[in-house]
PDB file of C-alpha atoms in Angstrom:
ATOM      1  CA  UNK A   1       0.268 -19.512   3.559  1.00 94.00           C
ATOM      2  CA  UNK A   2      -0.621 -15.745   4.018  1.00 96.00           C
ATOM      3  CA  UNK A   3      -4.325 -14.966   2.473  1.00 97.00           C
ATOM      4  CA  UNK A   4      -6.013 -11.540   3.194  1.00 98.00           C
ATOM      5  CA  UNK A   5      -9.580 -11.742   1.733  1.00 98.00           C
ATOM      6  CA  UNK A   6     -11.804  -8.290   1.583  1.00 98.00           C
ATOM      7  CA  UNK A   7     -15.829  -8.491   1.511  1.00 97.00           C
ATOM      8  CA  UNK A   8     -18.610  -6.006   1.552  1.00 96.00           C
ATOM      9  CA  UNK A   9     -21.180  -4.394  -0.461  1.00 97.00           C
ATOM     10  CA  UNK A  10     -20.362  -3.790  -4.836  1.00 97.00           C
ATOM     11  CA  UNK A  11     -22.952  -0.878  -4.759  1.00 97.00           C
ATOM     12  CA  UNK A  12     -23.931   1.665  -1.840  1.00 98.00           C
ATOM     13  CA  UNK A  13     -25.590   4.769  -2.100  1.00 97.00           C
ATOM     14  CA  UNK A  14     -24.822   8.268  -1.376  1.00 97.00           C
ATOM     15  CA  UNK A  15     -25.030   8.808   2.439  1.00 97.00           C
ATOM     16  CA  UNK A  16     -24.627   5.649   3.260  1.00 97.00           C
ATOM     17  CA  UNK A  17     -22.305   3.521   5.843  1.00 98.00           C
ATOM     18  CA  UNK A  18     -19.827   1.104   3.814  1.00 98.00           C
ATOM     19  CA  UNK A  19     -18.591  -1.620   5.737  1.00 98.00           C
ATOM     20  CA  UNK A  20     -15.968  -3.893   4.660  1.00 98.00           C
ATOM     21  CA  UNK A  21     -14.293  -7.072   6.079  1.00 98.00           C
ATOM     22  CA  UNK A  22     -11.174  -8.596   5.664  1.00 98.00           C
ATOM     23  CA  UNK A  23     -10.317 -11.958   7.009  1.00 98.00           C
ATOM     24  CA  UNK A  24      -7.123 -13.069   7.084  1.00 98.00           C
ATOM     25  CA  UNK A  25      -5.608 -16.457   7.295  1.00 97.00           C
ATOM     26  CA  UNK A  26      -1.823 -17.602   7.807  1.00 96.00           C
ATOM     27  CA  UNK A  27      -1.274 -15.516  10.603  1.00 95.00           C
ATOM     28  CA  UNK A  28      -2.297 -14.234  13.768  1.00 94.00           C
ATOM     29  CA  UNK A  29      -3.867 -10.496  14.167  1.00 95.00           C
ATOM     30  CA  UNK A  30      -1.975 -10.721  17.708  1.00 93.00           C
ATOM     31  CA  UNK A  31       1.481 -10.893  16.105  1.00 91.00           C
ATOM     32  CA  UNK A  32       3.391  -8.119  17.457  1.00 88.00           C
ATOM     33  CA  UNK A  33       4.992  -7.785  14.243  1.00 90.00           C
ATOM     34  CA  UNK A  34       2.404  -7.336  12.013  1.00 91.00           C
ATOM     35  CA  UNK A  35      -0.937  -5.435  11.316  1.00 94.00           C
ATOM     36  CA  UNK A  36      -3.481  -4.865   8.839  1.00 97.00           C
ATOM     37  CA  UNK A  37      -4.139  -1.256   7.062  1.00 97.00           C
ATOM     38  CA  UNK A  38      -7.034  -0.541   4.560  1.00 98.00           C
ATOM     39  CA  UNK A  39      -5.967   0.983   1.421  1.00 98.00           C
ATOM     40  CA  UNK A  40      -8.120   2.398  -1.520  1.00 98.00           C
ATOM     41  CA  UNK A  41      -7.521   2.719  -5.396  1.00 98.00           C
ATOM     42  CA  UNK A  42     -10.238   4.799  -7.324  1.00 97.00           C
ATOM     43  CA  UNK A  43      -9.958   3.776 -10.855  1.00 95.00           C
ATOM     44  CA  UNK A  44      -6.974   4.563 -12.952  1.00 94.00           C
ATOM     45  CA  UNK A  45      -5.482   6.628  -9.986  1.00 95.00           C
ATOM     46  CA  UNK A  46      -3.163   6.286  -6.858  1.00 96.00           C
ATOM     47  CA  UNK A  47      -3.002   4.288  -4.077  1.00 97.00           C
ATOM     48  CA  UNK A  48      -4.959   6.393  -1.112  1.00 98.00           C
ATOM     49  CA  UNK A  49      -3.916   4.629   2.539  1.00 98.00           C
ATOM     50  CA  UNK A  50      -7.167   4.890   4.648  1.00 98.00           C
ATOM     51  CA  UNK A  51      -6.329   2.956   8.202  1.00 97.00           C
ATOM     52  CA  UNK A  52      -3.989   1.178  10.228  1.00 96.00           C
ATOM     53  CA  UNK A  53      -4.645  -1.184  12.796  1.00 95.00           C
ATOM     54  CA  UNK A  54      -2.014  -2.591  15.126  1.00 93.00           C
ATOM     55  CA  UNK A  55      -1.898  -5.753  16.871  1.00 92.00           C
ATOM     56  CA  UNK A  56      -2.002  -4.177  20.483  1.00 91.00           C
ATOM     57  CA  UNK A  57      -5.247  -2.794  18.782  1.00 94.00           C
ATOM     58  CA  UNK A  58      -3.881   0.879  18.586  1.00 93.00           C
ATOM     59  CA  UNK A  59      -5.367   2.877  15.250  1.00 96.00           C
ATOM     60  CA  UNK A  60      -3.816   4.961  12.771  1.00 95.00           C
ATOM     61  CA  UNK A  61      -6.195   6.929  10.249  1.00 97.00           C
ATOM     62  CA  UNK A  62      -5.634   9.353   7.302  1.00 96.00           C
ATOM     63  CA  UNK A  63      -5.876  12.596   8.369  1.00 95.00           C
ATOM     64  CA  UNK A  64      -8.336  13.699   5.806  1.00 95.00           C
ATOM     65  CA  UNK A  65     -10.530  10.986   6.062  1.00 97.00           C
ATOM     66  CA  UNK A  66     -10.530  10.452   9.721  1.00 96.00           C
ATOM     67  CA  UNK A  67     -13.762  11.705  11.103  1.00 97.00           C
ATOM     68  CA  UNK A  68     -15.509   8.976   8.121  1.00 98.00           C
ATOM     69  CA  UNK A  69     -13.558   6.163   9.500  1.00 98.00           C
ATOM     70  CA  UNK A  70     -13.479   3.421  12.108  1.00 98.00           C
ATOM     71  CA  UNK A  71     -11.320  -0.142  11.883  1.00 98.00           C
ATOM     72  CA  UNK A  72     -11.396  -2.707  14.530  1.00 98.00           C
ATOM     73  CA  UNK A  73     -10.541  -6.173  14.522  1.00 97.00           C
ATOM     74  CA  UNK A  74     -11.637  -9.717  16.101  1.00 96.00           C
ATOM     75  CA  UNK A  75      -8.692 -11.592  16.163  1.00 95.00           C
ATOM     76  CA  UNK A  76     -10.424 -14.810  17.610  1.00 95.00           C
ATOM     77  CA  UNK A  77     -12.525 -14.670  13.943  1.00 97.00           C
ATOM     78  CA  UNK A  78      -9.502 -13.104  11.768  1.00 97.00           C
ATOM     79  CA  UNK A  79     -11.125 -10.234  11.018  1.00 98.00           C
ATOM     80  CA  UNK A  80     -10.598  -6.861  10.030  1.00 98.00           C
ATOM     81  CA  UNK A  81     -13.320  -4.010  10.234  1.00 98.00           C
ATOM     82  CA  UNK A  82     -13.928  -0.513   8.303  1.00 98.00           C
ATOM     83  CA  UNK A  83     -16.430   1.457   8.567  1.00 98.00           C
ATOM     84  CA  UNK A  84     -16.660   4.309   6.786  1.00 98.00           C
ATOM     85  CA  UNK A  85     -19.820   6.717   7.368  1.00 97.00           C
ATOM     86  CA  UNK A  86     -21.489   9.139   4.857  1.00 97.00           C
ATOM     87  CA  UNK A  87     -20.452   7.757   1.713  1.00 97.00           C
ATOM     88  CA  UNK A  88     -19.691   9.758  -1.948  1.00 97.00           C
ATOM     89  CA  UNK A  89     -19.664   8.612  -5.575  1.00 97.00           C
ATOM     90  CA  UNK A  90     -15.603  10.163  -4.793  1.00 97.00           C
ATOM     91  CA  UNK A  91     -15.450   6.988  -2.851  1.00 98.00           C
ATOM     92  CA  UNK A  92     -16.193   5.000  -5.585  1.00 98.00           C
ATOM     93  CA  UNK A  93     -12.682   2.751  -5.700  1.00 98.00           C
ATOM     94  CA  UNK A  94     -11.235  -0.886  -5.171  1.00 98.00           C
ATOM     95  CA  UNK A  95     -10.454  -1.268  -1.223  1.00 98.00           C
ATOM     96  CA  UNK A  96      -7.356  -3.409  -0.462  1.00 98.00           C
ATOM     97  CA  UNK A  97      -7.004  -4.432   2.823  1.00 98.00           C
ATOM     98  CA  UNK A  98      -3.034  -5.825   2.915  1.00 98.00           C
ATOM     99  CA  UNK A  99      -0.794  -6.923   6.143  1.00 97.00           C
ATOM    100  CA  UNK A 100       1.639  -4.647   6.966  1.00 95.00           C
ATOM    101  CA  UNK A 101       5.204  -5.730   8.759  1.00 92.00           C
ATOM    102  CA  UNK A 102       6.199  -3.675  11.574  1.00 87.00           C
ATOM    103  CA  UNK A 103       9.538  -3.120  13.504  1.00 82.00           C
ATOM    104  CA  UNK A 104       8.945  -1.871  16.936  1.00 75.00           C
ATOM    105  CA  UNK A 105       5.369  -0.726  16.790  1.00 74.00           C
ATOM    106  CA  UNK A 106       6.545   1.384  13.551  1.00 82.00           C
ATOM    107  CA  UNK A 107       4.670   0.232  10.403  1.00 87.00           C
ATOM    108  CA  UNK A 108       7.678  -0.748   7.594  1.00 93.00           C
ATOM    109  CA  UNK A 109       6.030  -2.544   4.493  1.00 96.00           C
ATOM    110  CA  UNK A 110       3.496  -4.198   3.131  1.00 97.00           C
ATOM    111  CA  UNK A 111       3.901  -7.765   2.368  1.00 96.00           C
ATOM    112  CA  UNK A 112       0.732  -9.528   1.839  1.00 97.00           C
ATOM    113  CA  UNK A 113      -2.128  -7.836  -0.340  1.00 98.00           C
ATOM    114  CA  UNK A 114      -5.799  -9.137  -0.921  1.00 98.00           C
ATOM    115  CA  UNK A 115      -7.486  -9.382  -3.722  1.00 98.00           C
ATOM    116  CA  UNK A 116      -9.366  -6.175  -3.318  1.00 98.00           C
ATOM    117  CA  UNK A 117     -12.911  -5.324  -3.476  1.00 98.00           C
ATOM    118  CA  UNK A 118     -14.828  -3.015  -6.426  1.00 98.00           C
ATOM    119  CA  UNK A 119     -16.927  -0.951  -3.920  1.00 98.00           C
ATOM    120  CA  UNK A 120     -19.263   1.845  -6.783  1.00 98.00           C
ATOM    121  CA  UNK A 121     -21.280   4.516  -4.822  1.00 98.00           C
ATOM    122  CA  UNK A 122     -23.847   5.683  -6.659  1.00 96.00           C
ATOM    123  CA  UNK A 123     -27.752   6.353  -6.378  1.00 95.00           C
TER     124      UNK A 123
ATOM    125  CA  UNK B   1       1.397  16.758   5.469  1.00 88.00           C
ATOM    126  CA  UNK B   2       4.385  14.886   4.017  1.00 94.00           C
ATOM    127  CA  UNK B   3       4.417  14.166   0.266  1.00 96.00           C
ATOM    128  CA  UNK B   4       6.235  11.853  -1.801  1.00 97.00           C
ATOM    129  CA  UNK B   5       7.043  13.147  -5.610  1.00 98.00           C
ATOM    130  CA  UNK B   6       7.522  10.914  -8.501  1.00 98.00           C
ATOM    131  CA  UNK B   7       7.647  11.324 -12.215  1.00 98.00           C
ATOM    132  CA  UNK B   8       4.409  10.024 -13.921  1.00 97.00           C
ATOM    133  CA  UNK B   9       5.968   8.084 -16.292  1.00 97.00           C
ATOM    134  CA  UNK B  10       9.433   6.513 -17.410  1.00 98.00           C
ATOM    135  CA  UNK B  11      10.459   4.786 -20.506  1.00 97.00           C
ATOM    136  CA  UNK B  12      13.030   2.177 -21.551  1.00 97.00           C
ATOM    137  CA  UNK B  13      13.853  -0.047 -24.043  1.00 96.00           C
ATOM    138  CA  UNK B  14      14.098  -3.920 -23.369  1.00 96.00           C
ATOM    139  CA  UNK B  15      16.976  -4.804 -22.078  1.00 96.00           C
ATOM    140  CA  UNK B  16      17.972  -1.301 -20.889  1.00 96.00           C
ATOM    141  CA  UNK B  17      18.106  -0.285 -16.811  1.00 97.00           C
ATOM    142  CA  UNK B  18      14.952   1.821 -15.867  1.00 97.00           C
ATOM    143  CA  UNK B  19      15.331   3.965 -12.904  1.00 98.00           C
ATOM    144  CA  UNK B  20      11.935   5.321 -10.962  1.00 98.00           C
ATOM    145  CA  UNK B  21      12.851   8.169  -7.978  1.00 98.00           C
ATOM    146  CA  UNK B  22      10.558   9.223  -5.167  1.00 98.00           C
ATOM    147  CA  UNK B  23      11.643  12.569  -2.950  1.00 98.00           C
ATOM    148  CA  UNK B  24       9.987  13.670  -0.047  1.00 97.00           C
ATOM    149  CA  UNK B  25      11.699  15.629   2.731  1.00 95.00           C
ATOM    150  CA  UNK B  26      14.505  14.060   4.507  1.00 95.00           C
ATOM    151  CA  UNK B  27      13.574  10.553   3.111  1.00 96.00           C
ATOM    152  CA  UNK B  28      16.579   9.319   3.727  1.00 96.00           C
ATOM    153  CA  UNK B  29      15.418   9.056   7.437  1.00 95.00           C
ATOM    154  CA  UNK B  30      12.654   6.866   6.311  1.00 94.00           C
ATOM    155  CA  UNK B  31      12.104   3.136   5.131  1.00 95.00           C
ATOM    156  CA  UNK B  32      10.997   3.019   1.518  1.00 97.00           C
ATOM    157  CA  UNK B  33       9.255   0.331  -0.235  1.00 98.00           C
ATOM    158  CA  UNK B  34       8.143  -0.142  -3.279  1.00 98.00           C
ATOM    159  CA  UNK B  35       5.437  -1.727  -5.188  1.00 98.00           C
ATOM    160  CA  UNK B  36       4.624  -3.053  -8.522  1.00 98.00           C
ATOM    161  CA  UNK B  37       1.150  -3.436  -9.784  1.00 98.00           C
ATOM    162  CA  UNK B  38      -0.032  -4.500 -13.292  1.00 97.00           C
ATOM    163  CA  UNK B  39      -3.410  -3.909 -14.705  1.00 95.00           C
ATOM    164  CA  UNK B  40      -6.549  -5.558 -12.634  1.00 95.00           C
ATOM    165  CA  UNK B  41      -3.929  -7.082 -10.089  1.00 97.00           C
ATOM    166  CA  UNK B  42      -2.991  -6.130  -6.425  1.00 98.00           C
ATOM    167  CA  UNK B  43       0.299  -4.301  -5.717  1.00 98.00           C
ATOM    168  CA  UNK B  44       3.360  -6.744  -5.351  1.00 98.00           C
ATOM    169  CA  UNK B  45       5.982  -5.815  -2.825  1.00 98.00           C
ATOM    170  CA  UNK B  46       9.432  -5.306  -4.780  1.00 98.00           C
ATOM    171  CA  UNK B  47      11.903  -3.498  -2.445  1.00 98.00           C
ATOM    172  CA  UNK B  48      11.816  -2.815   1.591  1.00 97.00           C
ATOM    173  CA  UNK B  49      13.739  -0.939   4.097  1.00 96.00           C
ATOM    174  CA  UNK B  50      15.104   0.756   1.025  1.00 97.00           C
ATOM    175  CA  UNK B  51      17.013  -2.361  -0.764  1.00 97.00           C
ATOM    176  CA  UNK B  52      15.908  -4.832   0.270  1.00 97.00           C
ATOM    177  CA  UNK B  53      14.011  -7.609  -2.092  1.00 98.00           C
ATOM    178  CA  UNK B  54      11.644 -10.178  -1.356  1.00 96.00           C
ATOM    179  CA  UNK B  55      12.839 -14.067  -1.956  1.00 95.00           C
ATOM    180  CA  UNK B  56      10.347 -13.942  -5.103  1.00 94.00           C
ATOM    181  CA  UNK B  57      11.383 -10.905  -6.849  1.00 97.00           C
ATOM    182  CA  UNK B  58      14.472 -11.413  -9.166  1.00 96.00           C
ATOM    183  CA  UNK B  59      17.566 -10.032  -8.603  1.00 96.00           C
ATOM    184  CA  UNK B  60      16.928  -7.423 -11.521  1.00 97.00           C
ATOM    185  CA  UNK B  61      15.010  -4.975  -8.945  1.00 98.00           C
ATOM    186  CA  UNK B  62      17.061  -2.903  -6.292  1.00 98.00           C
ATOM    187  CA  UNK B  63      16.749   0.075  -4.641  1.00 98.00           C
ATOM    188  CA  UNK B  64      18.884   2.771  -2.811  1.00 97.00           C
ATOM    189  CA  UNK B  65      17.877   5.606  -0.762  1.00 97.00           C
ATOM    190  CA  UNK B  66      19.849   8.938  -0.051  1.00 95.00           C
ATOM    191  CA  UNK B  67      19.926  12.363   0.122  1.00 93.00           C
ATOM    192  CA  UNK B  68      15.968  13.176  -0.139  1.00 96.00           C
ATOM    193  CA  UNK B  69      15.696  10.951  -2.717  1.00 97.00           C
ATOM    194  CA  UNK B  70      14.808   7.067  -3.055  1.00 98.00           C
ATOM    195  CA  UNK B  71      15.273   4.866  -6.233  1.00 98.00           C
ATOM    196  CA  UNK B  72      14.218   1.835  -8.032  1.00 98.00           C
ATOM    197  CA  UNK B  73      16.358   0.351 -10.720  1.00 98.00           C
ATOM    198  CA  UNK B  74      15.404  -2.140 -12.608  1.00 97.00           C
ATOM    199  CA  UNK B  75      18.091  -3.699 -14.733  1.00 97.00           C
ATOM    200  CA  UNK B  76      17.682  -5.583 -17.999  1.00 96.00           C
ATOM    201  CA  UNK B  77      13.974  -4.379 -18.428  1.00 97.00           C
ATOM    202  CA  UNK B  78      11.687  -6.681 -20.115  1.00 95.00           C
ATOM    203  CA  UNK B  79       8.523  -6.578 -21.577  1.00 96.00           C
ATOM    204  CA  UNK B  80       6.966  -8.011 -18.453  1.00 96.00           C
ATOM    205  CA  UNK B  81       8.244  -5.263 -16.169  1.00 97.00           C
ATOM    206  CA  UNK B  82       5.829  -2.586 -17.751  1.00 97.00           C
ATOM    207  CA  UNK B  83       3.547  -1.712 -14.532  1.00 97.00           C
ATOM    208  CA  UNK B  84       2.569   0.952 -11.884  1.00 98.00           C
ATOM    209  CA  UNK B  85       5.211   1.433  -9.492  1.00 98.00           C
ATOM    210  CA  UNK B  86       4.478   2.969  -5.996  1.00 98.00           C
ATOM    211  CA  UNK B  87       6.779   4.198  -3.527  1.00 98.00           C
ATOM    212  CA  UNK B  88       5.381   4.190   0.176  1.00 98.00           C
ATOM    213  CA  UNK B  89       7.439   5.382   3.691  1.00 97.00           C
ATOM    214  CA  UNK B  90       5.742   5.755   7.158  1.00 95.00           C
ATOM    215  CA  UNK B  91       5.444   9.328   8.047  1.00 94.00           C
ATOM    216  CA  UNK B  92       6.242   9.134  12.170  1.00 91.00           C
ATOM    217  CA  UNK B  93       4.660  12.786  12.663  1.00 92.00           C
ATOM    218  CA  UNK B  94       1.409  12.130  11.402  1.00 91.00           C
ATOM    219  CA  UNK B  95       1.832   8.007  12.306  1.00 92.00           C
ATOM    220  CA  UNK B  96       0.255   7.485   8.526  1.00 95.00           C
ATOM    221  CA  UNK B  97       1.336   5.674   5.422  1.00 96.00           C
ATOM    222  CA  UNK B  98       2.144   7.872   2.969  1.00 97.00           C
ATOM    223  CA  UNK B  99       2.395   6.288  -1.205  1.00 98.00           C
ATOM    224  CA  UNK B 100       3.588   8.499  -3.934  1.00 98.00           C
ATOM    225  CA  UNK B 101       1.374   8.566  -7.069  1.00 97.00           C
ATOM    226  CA  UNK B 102       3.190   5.998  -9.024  1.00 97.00           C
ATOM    227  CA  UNK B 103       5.160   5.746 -12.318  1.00 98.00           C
ATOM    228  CA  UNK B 104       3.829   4.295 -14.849  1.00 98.00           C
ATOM    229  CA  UNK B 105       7.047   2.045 -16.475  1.00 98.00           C
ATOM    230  CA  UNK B 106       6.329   1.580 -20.166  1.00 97.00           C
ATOM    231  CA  UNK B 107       8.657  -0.681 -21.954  1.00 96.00           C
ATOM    232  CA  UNK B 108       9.470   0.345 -25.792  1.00 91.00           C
TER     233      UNK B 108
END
């Protein structure tokens, strides 16, 4: 059975370094076929894709939000890392963290979501 | 930076077909896939590589993709069908997931 679970902080303030986990279960982060992005919803609006991480550890980031962001994983603990430096009350949103199929080293779908995490910025 | 369009909102009445589109340039190149999420839940995978449905999702849901333009049809709409829908493609020129900003289905 697939699980993705995210963790961090509910409230951070303004300035601040958010860091979130995810740890997965059901599957291995070394599976050449899959990886694990980081994905953001601020209330009532879109999905915003933040970062991608591959399983031969190569990273993918929004181009926007790049210089803010770093993911890494530990695949012997599961785990999926992002950081993301400097925070705004803008970045006030749910983070999903969800597995993401791939075909050749090109990202396809995702297929596995967690639960996602209520991260508010505010002083 | 690559963009994909859809309308903000669709309407249907139970029992009707709904159909949701999502453009972007040449997106016919691309996989789509699409997503359905209801209030206070995570997104649900509903379509991939353009047609293609999960094992769990009913046979109601399919999608095509041509011409610039992907779709989702949902046939026989029902009550529980009203939800978010999100298209999402992988743009290989930036190597970043792009989503469109969803339609919001709302079932009469």
């Amino acid at each position: 059975q697939v699980t993705l679970k995210e963790s961090g902080p509910v409230l951070v303030k303004p300035t601040e370094t958010l860091t979130l986990t995810c740890l997965v279960s059901g599957f291995s982060l070394s599976n050449a076929r899959m990886g694990v992005s980081w994905i953001r919803q601020p209330p009532g609006k879109a999905l915003e894709w933040l970062a991608h991480i591959f399983s031969n550890d190569e990273k993918s980031y929004n181009t926007s939000l790049k210089s803010r962001l770093t993911i890494s994983k530990d695949t012997s603990k599961s785990q999926v890392v992002l950081t993301m430096t400097n925070v705004d009350p803008v970045d006030t949103a749910t983070y999903y963290c969800a597995r993401m199929f791939s075909n050749n080293y090109v990202p396809d779908f995702f297929d596995y979501w967690g639960q996602g995490t209520l991260v508010t910025v505010s002083s | 930076s690559y963009e994909l369009t859809q309308p903000p909102s669709v309407s249907v009445t139970p029992g009707q077909t709904a159909r949701i589109t999502c453009s972007g340039e040449r997106l016919e190149r691309k996989n789509v896939a699409w997503y359905q999420q209801k209030p206070g839940q995570s997104p649900v995978l509903v379509i991939y590589y353009d047609n293609k449905r999960p094992s769990k999702i009913p046979e109601q849901f399919s999608g095509s993709n041509s011409g610039g333009t992907a779709s989702l049809t949902i046939s026989w709409t029902q009550d529980m069908d009203e939800a978010e829908y999100f298209c999402q493609a992988w743009d290989t020129s930036t190597a970043s997931v792009i989503f469109g900003r969803g339609t919001k289905l709302t079932v009469l």
